[in-house]
Coordinates of C-alpha atoms in Angstrom, one line a residue:
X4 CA -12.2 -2.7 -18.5
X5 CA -13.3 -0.8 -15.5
X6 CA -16.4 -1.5 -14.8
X7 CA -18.3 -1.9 -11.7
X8 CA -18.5 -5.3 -10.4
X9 CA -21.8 -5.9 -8.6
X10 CA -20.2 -5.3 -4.9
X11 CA -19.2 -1.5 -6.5
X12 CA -15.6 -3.0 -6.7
X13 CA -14.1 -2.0 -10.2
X14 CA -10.7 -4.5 -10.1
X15 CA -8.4 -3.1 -12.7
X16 CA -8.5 0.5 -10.9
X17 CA -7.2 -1.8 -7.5
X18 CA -4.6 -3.4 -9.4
X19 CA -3.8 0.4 -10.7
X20 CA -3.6 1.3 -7.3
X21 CA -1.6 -1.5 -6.2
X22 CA 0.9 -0.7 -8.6
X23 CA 1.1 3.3 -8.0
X24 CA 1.2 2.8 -4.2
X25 CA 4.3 0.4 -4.9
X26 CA 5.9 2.4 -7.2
X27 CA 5.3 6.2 -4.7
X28 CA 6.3 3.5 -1.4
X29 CA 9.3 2.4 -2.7
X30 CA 10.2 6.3 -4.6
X31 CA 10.1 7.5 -0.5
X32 CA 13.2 5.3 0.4
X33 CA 15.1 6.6 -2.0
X34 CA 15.6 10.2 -1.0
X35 CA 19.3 10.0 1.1
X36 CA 18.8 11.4 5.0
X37 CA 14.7 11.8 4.3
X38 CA 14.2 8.0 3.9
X39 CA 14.3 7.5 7.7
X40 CA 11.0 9.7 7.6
X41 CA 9.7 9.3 4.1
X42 CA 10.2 6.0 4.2
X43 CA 7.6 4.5 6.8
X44 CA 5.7 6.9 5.6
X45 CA 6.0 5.5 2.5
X46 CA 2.5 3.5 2.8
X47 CA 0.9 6.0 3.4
X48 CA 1.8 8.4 1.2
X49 CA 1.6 5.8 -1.4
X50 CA -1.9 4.8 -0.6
X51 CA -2.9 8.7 -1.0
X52 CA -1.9 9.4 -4.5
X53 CA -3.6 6.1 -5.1
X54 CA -6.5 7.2 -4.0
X55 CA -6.4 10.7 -4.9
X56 CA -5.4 9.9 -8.6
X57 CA -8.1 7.1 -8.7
X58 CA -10.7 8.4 -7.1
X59 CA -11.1 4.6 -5.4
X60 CA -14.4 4.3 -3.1
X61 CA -14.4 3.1 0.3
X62 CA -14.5 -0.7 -0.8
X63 CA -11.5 -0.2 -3.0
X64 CA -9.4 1.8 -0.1
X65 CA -9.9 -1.5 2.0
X66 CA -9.4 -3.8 -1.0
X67 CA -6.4 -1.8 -1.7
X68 CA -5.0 -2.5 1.7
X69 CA -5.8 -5.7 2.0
X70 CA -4.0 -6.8 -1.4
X71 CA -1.3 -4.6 -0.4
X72 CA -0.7 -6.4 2.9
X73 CA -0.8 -9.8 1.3
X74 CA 1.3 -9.6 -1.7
X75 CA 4.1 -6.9 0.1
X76 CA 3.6 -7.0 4.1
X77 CA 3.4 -11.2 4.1
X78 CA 6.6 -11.8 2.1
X79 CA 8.9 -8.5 2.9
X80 CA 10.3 -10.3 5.8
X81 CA 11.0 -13.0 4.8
X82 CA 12.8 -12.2 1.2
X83 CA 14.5 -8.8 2.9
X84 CA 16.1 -12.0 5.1
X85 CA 17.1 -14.0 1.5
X86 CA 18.8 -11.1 0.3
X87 CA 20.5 -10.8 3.1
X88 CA 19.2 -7.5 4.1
X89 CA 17.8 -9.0 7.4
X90 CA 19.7 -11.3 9.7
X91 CA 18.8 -15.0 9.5
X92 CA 15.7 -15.3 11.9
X93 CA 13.9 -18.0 13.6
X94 CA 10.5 -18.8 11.8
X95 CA 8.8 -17.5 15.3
X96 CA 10.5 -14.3 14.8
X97 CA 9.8 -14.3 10.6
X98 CA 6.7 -15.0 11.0
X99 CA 6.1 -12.4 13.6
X100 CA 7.4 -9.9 11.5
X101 CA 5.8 -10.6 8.3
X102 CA 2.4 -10.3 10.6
X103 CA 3.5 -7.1 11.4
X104 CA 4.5 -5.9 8.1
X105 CA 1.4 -6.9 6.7
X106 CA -0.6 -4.9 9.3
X107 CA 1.1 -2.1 9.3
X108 CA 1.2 -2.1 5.2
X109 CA -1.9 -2.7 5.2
X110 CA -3.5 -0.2 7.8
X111 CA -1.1 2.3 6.6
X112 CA -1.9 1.9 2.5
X113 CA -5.6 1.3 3.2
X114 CA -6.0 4.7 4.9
X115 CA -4.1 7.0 2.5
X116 CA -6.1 5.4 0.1
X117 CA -9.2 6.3 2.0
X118 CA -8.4 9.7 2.8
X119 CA -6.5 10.1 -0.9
X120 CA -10.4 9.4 -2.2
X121 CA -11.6 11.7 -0.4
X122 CA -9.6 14.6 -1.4
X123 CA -9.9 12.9 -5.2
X124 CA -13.6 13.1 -4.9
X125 CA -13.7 17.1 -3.6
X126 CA -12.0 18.5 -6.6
X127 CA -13.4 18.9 -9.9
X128 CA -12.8 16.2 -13.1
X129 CA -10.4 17.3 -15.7

């Protein structure tokens, strides 16, 4: 189920990560008082135990960041403005912002996940 596609991409260990740096992102708001630093943080914290539990390579870290950015950064604004979390925008300023979310997401995710490998890759297997 894991194995290496011909690009060195194995795709169930980027949907693991995808789902661990969601679950460690989202676990950083929660603390009261700490979540205005944990919190946008929170990507790239998430991204490093992703990639330090993983051990993802280089490829992954980006893939990682990339899906990250397109299935959380992309749509944040614009349901955060649904719920009514976020004032009612104009689609200049949604889109803006859902540009930016991705980006930073993605940037942030995709480089704990890269430096998360790294540190995976320096310790010994279990």
């Amino acid at each position: 189920m894991s194995e290496t596609s011909p690009s060195g991409i194995r795709p169930f260990r980027i949907v693991e990560g995808i789902a661990l740096c969601g679950i460690v992102s989202l676990l950083a708001l929660l603390p009261p008082g700490l979540h205005f630093v944990t919190g946008p943080l929170g990507p790239i914290i998430g991204g490093f135990a992703a990639g330090a539990a993983l051990r993802l390579r280089a490829a992954e870290a980006f893939s990682l960041g990339v899906a990250l950015a397109l299935l959380i950064g992309l749509p944040a604004p614009l349901l955060l403005t649904e719920l009514g979390i976020l004032p009612h925008l104009a689609i200049a300023a949604l889109v803006f912002f859902s540009l930016l979310a991705a980006v930073y997401i993605g940037v942030f995710s995709m480089a704990g996940a890269y430096f998360g490998s790294q540190s995976g890759r320096q310790r010994p297997t279990a």
